[in-house]
């Protein structure tokens, strides 16, 4: 599937629109249309249901070291600015950007790749934003143009070494920017903090400065004590939260994959330090299985453990769940979710102040006067286990998912083209979203074959009954074949048609989106049958 086809379908059928489109759009921001909002709600609800409401704390879940409890939270987007200082986001949450003085484009330093090439006595680092197979093709075109060579003289290009990242290049004067015609137009990399700044109240100076949260996680850590004190949860337990996060990404791209406003679904799971590795293993596998169960195919979904050098300074282990999005080069995967073993870094940071690693220890970072660089809350966030009579700072396992990336992956996976009979019964190309029924925006569409003979009345009766329980859609306009196609394109798993036979024997036709099979069922039994099939029966 080409990404353009999915993007076009999303616009045509009301899944996703560019934000502020009538004003020319705003890069990195996306609106979910009537179908998209239902799909994303279903993704969030599936996550909340499976992780939290359906979790049984009385039974050991498969693969878990013990029973555990789960609870939820909804914290604010704007929080005390000190939170971001202690968490490390204020000092460390930045990317490096480079600007092109010629094209006026801005790039993330680590996203530009290139290759050294020599021709006509000059050595140049030609660069591109493309990856995979496309990268060398693009570099070749750029080099030919720069050296003013025809394609038939491509052998005059003396390529050196392999494609490398711009981060390995020191001599910017020899760099040909991805969209430049002349050399040396890229600026030196500059740090760029990704947090959006705002002002609280009437104060507009440093005093009133606050940030839109770049992750929902910190809202959970700073409420750890409130949750323990106000509920009867006992370690091990998890706090789940779904909410908007904001990052002023330098180069938002690939549809909703990298946006500036997006939604996260995060769990902070608190456990005893001596069991944390087992819990890390459990959550890593549990979360991977969640995507598989909702229809992402095994060959496009992978669980990748980070190498030691990729780990944050406090992390004892991190794994990413990644999906082979169609906009990536062959063999490349994009992150859907990270599962991190965070030790006691977060709770200690909010007690003591911003921590840094010294040898194997985490210690409070100090300024030139030996005072904490960013002071913590001073509140005791340790946990007292009244059964073992021990006090400790729990370790944290963090499964952190993106609702928009998951939604995009489900859309990519679901998009298919096949053949189905058109309104005249002839085989014709069909676009279909094979979404898991739990995720489908509309579960059932109900059609009277024609707008007469009492068919609309029967159809509306069935519609009323199903509507009480399910998101169903009634449509009596146009040829029935065309009505089926519209539902296929938005992923509706079942269509019910009321036809001439319904008037005589009270049965209706049910059509399955994927197999295209049709069968008859008594109209009084429709709801029970659909309910059963949606449950996978
Ligand atoms: N609390 C940990 C944390 O925020 P992260 O890897 O930075 O970790 C977690 O983000 C998830 O949030 C990612 O796996 C991704 O699904 C989603 N995410 C992060 N940045 C995003 C962006 N700019 N646009 C869309 N989703 C994003």
XYZ file of C-alpha atoms and ligand atoms in Angstrom:
564
model
C 0.000 0.000 0.000
C 1.240 3.480 -0.843
C 0.895 5.973 1.981
C -0.784 8.473 -0.379
C -3.695 6.069 -0.855
C -4.308 5.853 2.879
C -3.946 9.614 3.353
C -6.498 10.168 0.561
C -8.916 7.647 2.104
C -8.557 9.275 5.530
C -9.527 12.640 4.080
C -12.279 11.287 1.783
C -13.992 9.280 4.510
C -13.505 11.674 7.427
C -10.762 9.988 9.455
C -8.112 12.699 9.493
C -7.837 16.298 8.340
C -4.926 18.692 8.397
C -5.523 21.077 11.300
C -6.646 24.609 10.314
C -6.824 23.478 6.695
C -8.887 26.405 5.407
C -6.100 28.732 6.599
C -3.424 26.731 4.837
C -2.906 24.166 7.616
C -0.569 24.051 10.592
C 2.355 21.679 10.280
C 2.416 18.886 12.864
C -1.230 19.196 13.939
C -4.060 16.901 12.874
C -7.831 16.818 13.421
C -9.771 13.567 13.678
C -12.963 13.678 11.602
C -16.270 11.889 12.305
C -14.824 8.432 11.594
C -11.356 9.139 13.006
C -12.699 10.279 16.352
C -14.591 6.999 16.765
C -11.572 4.932 15.720
C -9.194 6.690 18.112
C -11.753 6.493 20.943
C -11.979 2.760 20.329
C -8.172 2.459 20.483
C -8.103 4.358 23.776
C -11.052 2.406 25.158
C -9.528 -0.933 24.166
C -6.331 0.065 25.997
C -8.156 1.333 29.111
C -10.435 -1.703 29.197
C -7.694 -4.282 28.647
C -5.095 -2.689 30.946
C -7.366 -1.445 33.676
C -11.104 -2.136 33.908
C -10.906 -5.751 32.755
C -7.765 -6.447 34.793
C -8.457 -9.085 37.439
C -6.360 -8.362 40.513
C -7.391 -11.611 42.204
C -5.772 -13.927 39.667
C -2.165 -14.068 38.476
C -2.193 -12.939 34.823
C -0.350 -15.231 32.356
C 3.372 -14.423 32.537
C 3.048 -12.137 35.594
C 5.183 -12.841 38.668
C 2.230 -12.177 41.026
C -1.199 -10.582 41.229
C -1.295 -6.794 40.903
C -3.713 -3.892 41.018
C -4.410 -1.203 38.431
C -5.929 2.232 38.888
C -6.397 5.350 36.748
C -5.623 9.070 36.845
C -6.304 12.238 34.876
C -3.762 14.945 35.691
C -3.444 18.426 34.178
C -1.552 19.367 31.034
C 0.088 22.370 32.700
C 1.828 21.504 35.962
C 4.287 23.163 38.319
C 7.373 24.111 36.252
C 9.669 22.566 38.865
C 8.368 19.138 37.793
C 10.123 19.487 34.416
C 13.310 20.717 36.073
C 13.485 17.676 38.363
C 12.443 15.209 35.656
C 15.307 16.388 33.434
C 13.110 17.712 30.637
C 14.082 21.341 31.251
C 17.806 20.639 30.816
C 17.829 17.625 28.535
C 14.688 17.349 26.427
C 16.106 18.807 23.261
C 17.023 17.904 19.734
C 19.723 19.537 17.626
C 18.554 21.434 14.585
C 20.314 22.837 11.562
C 18.937 25.534 9.284
C 19.663 25.997 5.601
C 20.446 29.635 4.797
C 19.638 29.047 1.117
C 16.411 26.984 1.128
C 15.235 28.281 4.553
C 14.424 24.662 5.497
C 15.001 23.401 9.022
C 16.212 19.861 9.745
C 16.904 17.666 12.695
C 20.674 17.218 12.773
C 20.411 13.453 13.339
C 17.908 12.968 10.507
C 20.203 14.100 7.704
C 22.276 11.422 6.056
C 24.815 11.727 3.292
C 27.903 10.443 1.586
C 31.255 11.856 0.604
C 31.757 12.049 -3.142
C 34.624 13.361 -5.265
C 34.388 14.657 -8.835
C 36.137 17.285 -10.927
C 38.791 17.592 -8.204
C 36.322 18.556 -5.453
C 35.249 16.515 -2.404
C 31.717 17.160 -1.174
C 29.379 15.675 1.456
C 26.060 15.353 -0.410
C 23.092 15.033 1.964
C 19.496 13.860 1.942
C 16.522 13.314 4.228
C 15.628 10.083 2.403
C 16.397 6.718 3.934
C 16.837 3.124 2.769
C 17.140 2.438 -0.973
C 15.818 5.891 -1.806
C 18.749 7.571 -0.089
C 21.468 6.523 -2.586
C 19.188 7.301 -5.529
C 18.532 10.780 -4.174
C 22.232 11.368 -3.417
C 23.157 10.346 -6.959
C 20.681 12.852 -8.461
C 21.927 15.631 -6.203
C 25.592 14.898 -6.910
C 25.027 14.818 -10.691
C 23.255 18.162 -10.519
C 25.879 19.736 -8.267
C 28.799 18.635 -10.480
C 26.802 19.430 -13.605
C 27.122 15.909 -14.979
C 24.734 13.964 -17.194
C 23.412 10.612 -15.929
C 25.491 8.788 -18.544
C 28.633 10.200 -16.870
C 27.664 8.958 -13.407
C 30.863 6.872 -13.220
C 32.792 10.163 -12.807
C 31.324 10.374 -9.310
C 33.829 8.842 -6.907
C 31.667 7.753 -3.971
C 33.617 7.265 -0.759
C 32.719 5.261 2.355
C 29.111 4.396 3.142
C 26.078 6.593 3.809
C 26.624 8.165 7.221
C 24.819 10.586 9.478
C 25.537 14.322 9.284
C 26.389 14.079 12.993
C 29.695 12.476 11.907
C 30.684 15.487 9.778
C 32.705 18.372 11.206
C 33.438 20.397 8.050
C 30.112 22.074 7.262
C 31.700 24.147 4.480
C 31.911 20.958 2.384
C 28.289 19.959 2.980
C 25.633 20.252 0.287
C 22.340 20.670 2.212
C 19.388 18.397 1.270
C 17.599 21.222 -0.571
C 20.541 23.466 -1.451
C 22.343 24.180 -4.716
C 25.495 25.607 -3.162
C 27.893 24.327 -0.512
C 28.120 25.388 3.128
C 24.601 26.713 3.579
C 23.791 24.676 6.712
C 24.205 26.366 10.082
C 26.050 24.675 12.938
C 23.682 22.445 14.986
C 21.820 24.323 17.699
C 20.020 22.939 20.743
C 16.270 23.227 20.666
C 14.132 22.366 23.693
C 11.014 20.525 22.582
C 8.734 21.764 25.367
C 6.093 24.342 24.421
C 6.298 27.362 26.730
C 3.327 29.288 27.978
C 2.511 31.779 30.744
C 0.240 31.194 33.698
C -1.866 34.102 34.928
C -0.916 37.717 34.300
C 2.819 37.187 34.856
C 4.634 37.036 31.547
C 8.252 36.849 32.755
C 10.293 33.886 33.955
C 8.098 33.760 37.072
C 4.910 32.935 35.146
C 6.552 30.533 32.682
C 5.034 27.083 32.472
C 5.169 24.256 29.956
C 2.643 22.112 28.124
C 3.496 18.589 29.264
C 5.669 16.632 26.824
C 4.536 13.340 28.450
C 1.715 12.287 30.757
C 4.072 10.228 32.946
C 5.168 13.024 35.294
C 1.551 13.682 36.295
C 1.491 10.112 37.594
C 4.762 10.326 39.555
C 3.786 13.529 41.334
C 0.450 11.944 42.329
C 1.975 8.671 43.543
C 1.539 9.590 47.214
C -2.011 10.910 46.666
C -3.036 7.626 45.043
C -1.437 5.482 47.767
C -2.976 7.614 50.530
C -6.460 7.815 49.011
C -6.959 4.213 47.852
C -6.118 0.808 49.246
C -3.723 -0.103 46.444
C -0.625 -1.929 47.546
C 2.660 -2.409 45.692
C 2.780 -3.937 43.075
C 0.283 -1.719 41.303
C 0.021 0.426 38.190
C -1.448 3.868 37.532
C -2.743 4.401 34.006
C -3.352 7.694 32.279
C -4.434 8.758 28.793
C -4.016 12.334 27.683
C -2.605 14.927 25.346
C 1.103 15.641 25.213
C 2.897 18.354 23.296
C 6.326 18.449 21.708
C 7.570 21.219 19.477
C 9.088 18.723 17.050
C 11.582 20.284 14.634
C 10.440 18.195 11.701
C 6.932 16.782 12.169
C 6.394 14.224 9.432
C 4.863 11.024 8.152
C 1.217 11.928 8.649
C 0.371 11.703 12.368
C 3.480 9.652 13.227
C 5.467 12.640 14.467
C 3.032 15.384 15.489
C 3.399 18.368 17.771
C 0.185 17.593 19.659
C -0.573 13.935 20.286
C -2.061 11.581 22.802
C -0.240 9.150 25.055
C -1.470 6.075 26.927
C 0.964 5.520 29.773
C 1.238 3.180 32.733
C 3.628 3.695 35.611
C 3.882 0.357 37.372
C 5.317 0.451 40.900
C 6.967 -2.663 42.307
C 9.538 -3.882 44.799
C 13.105 -3.384 43.523
C 13.912 -7.104 43.830
C 11.021 -8.112 41.517
C 11.354 -5.293 38.993
C 13.169 -7.271 36.309
C 10.407 -9.909 36.265
C 7.776 -7.173 36.012
C 9.706 -5.512 33.215
C 9.664 -8.814 31.298
C 5.947 -9.227 31.954
C 4.991 -5.767 30.694
C 7.214 -6.019 27.630
C 5.464 -9.226 26.538
C 2.003 -8.173 27.682
C 2.075 -4.963 25.644
C 3.424 -6.675 22.517
C 0.588 -9.179 22.676
C -1.983 -6.368 22.940
C -1.133 -5.102 19.449
C -1.100 -8.611 18.005
C -4.530 -9.339 19.508
C -5.922 -6.202 17.868
C -4.758 -7.296 14.454
C -1.236 -5.996 13.787
C 0.536 -8.731 11.870
C 3.547 -10.443 13.433
C 5.839 -9.849 10.463
C 5.248 -6.085 10.578
C 5.373 -5.841 14.365
C 8.497 -6.415 16.404
C 9.716 -6.140 19.955
C 13.232 -4.727 19.998
C 15.405 -4.642 23.108
C 17.612 -1.575 23.325
C 21.340 -2.135 23.244
C 23.186 -1.023 26.411
C 24.426 2.208 24.748
C 20.861 3.214 23.777
C 19.599 3.104 27.377
C 18.933 6.313 29.326
C 21.407 6.789 32.147
C 18.891 5.540 34.745
C 17.376 2.657 32.773
C 18.166 -0.991 33.482
C 16.304 -2.129 30.367
C 14.116 -0.741 27.593
C 12.294 -2.401 24.730
C 10.415 -0.775 21.870
C 7.385 -2.175 20.126
C 7.853 -1.176 16.511
C 5.773 -1.368 13.356
C 6.898 -1.446 9.716
C 4.951 1.646 8.635
C 4.568 1.893 4.853
C 6.200 5.346 4.730
C 9.467 3.844 5.995
C 12.124 2.290 3.815
C 12.000 -1.481 3.354
C 13.242 -3.174 6.526
C 12.798 -0.074 8.725
C 10.458 0.033 11.721
C 8.942 2.980 13.630
C 8.288 3.112 17.384
C 4.748 2.503 18.628
C 5.529 2.137 22.303
C 8.478 2.008 24.666
C 8.585 -0.204 27.761
C 11.232 1.061 30.153
C 12.609 -0.166 33.436
C 13.175 3.192 35.161
C 14.384 2.020 38.561
C 13.662 4.564 41.320
C 14.827 7.519 39.209
C 11.480 9.333 38.958
C 10.215 9.083 42.517
C 13.648 9.972 43.885
C 13.958 12.954 41.512
C 10.690 14.374 42.815
C 11.815 13.833 46.406
C 15.460 14.900 46.268
C 15.908 16.966 43.090
C 17.280 16.379 39.622
C 19.546 13.327 39.632
C 22.653 12.527 37.616
C 24.635 9.351 37.352
C 27.947 9.276 39.225
C 29.666 5.949 38.684
C 26.877 3.474 39.301
C 24.968 5.769 41.655
C 22.273 8.335 41.037
C 23.089 11.492 42.986
C 21.511 14.943 43.191
C 23.089 17.246 40.625
C 24.625 20.287 42.281
C 25.485 23.802 41.073
C 28.745 25.745 41.547
C 27.814 26.464 45.198
C 27.209 22.783 45.930
C 23.436 23.319 46.160
C 20.943 21.116 44.239
C 20.715 22.351 40.661
C 16.946 21.714 40.694
C 15.452 21.172 44.135
C 12.925 18.327 44.595
C 9.635 18.554 46.498
C 11.164 17.319 49.744
C 8.094 15.075 50.220
C 8.600 11.479 51.237
C 7.596 9.322 48.249
C 8.776 6.053 49.742
C 6.341 3.206 50.370
C 5.780 1.286 53.584
C 4.865 -2.365 53.145
C 2.802 -3.142 56.237
C 3.126 -6.892 55.704
C 6.909 -7.114 55.494
C 7.338 -3.947 57.662
C 9.793 -2.608 55.089
C 10.074 0.921 53.691
C 11.474 1.398 50.175
C 11.254 3.594 47.081
C 9.393 1.486 44.519
C 10.955 0.751 41.159
C 9.000 1.717 38.082
C 8.211 -0.104 34.848
C 6.774 2.255 32.252
C 4.840 1.030 29.199
C 4.376 4.266 27.239
C 2.265 4.146 24.079
C 1.078 6.741 21.591
C -2.643 6.665 20.796
C -2.124 8.405 17.452
C 0.710 6.127 16.363
C -1.318 3.059 17.359
C -4.328 4.418 15.424
C -2.112 5.045 12.396
C -0.644 1.541 12.579
C -4.136 -0.006 12.793
C -5.183 2.051 9.747
C -2.080 1.030 7.762
C -2.571 -2.618 8.641
C -6.291 -2.515 7.795
C -6.019 -0.898 4.370
C -6.556 -3.414 1.580
C -7.661 -3.522 -2.011
C -9.423 -6.536 -3.475
C -12.269 -7.366 -5.820
C -15.949 -7.514 -5.018
C -19.125 -7.417 -7.097
C -20.256 -3.858 -7.861
C -23.894 -2.676 -7.955
C -24.383 -4.476 -11.280
C -22.922 -7.691 -9.929
C -19.647 -7.314 -11.892
C -16.268 -7.882 -10.210
C -14.656 -4.516 -9.478
C -11.809 -3.124 -7.386
C -12.753 -2.557 -3.755
C -10.989 -0.535 -1.056
C -11.630 -2.014 2.373
C -10.429 -1.292 5.887
C -10.114 -4.644 7.621
C -10.151 -3.123 11.094
C -10.557 -5.348 14.130
C -14.302 -5.186 15.006
C -13.453 -3.665 18.409
C -11.785 -0.753 16.646
C -14.202 -0.235 13.752
C -15.913 3.189 14.035
C -19.300 1.731 13.026
C -20.139 -1.849 13.912
C -23.204 -2.426 11.735
C -24.852 -0.620 8.811
C -28.566 -1.208 8.180
C -30.062 -0.834 4.717
C -33.589 -1.218 3.366
C -33.070 -2.567 -0.167
C -35.571 -0.019 -1.524
C -37.293 2.985 -0.010
C -40.795 1.459 -0.186
C -42.956 -1.591 0.589
C -42.461 -1.137 4.328
C -38.722 -1.986 4.146
C -37.533 1.330 5.687
C -39.904 0.795 8.629
C -38.494 -2.663 9.397
C -34.933 -1.405 8.914
C -35.539 1.478 11.302
C -36.974 -0.883 13.907
C -33.770 -2.991 13.771
C -31.690 0.190 13.793
C -33.428 1.418 16.969
C -32.832 -1.871 18.731
C -29.131 -2.147 17.803
C -28.449 1.548 18.421
C -29.069 1.125 22.142
C -25.956 -0.979 22.373
C -23.783 -0.371 19.329
C -22.641 2.390 17.021
C -24.816 1.564 14.004
C -25.586 3.482 10.829
C -28.799 3.678 8.809
C -28.633 4.326 5.061
C -31.444 4.133 2.507
C -29.898 6.255 -0.273
C -28.525 4.915 -3.577
C -27.796 1.473 -4.956
C -27.168 -1.128 -2.267
C -23.808 -2.088 -3.847
C -22.609 1.494 -3.452
C -23.813 1.551 0.141
C -21.775 -1.594 0.849
C -18.672 0.045 -0.674
C -18.958 3.104 1.531
C -19.110 0.895 4.618
C -16.178 -1.240 3.411
C -14.055 1.905 3.083
C -14.683 2.888 6.705
C -14.244 -0.648 8.011
C -17.808 -1.534 9.085
C -17.665 -5.280 9.841
C -21.354 -6.104 9.147
C -24.181 -4.828 6.958
C -27.801 -5.880 7.419
C -30.150 -5.603 4.435
C -33.930 -5.725 4.591
C -35.329 -7.006 1.280
C -38.393 -8.577 -0.319
C -37.925 -11.856 1.531
C -37.963 -10.025 4.868
C -41.570 -9.065 4.131
C -42.585 -12.683 3.714
C -40.452 -14.666 6.185
C -39.044 -12.064 8.573
C -35.395 -12.836 7.768
C -32.721 -10.283 6.824
C -29.391 -10.593 4.953
C -26.228 -10.154 6.981
C -23.029 -9.469 5.022
C -19.508 -9.946 6.353
C -17.017 -7.234 5.303
C -13.985 -9.507 4.953
C -15.307 -12.782 3.537
C -18.156 -11.051 1.635
C -20.303 -13.990 2.726
C -24.017 -13.298 3.048
C -26.509 -15.305 5.070
C -30.041 -14.912 6.331
C -31.012 -14.505 9.934
C -34.312 -13.878 11.741
C -34.711 -10.156 12.297
C -35.416 -10.664 16.016
C -32.093 -12.501 16.363
C -29.910 -9.861 14.654
C -28.684 -8.194 17.812
C -27.732 -11.457 19.538
C -25.973 -12.710 16.425
C -24.017 -9.486 15.832
C -23.100 -9.321 19.514
C -21.734 -12.848 19.314
C -19.773 -12.196 16.138
C -18.292 -8.929 17.455
C -17.084 -10.898 20.448
C -15.365 -13.240 18.015
C -17.853 -16.084 18.431
N 7.151 8.784 29.288
C 7.978 8.205 28.294
C 7.808 8.784 26.967
O 7.124 9.778 26.773
P 8.525 8.499 24.471
O 9.193 7.341 23.794
O 9.133 9.840 24.299
O 8.451 8.086 26.008
C 6.163 7.452 24.197
O 7.006 8.552 24.015
C 5.275 7.246 22.983
O 4.588 8.463 22.669
C 6.036 6.900 21.698
O 6.321 5.522 21.631
C 5.047 7.325 20.634
O 4.065 6.329 20.429
C 4.384 8.539 21.270
N 5.011 9.776 20.731
C 6.133 10.374 21.158
N 6.388 11.472 20.436
C 5.395 11.569 19.517
C 5.077 12.502 18.468
N 5.829 13.575 18.241
N 3.968 12.290 17.719
C 3.169 11.213 17.951
N 3.412 10.311 18.927
C 4.505 10.480 19.697
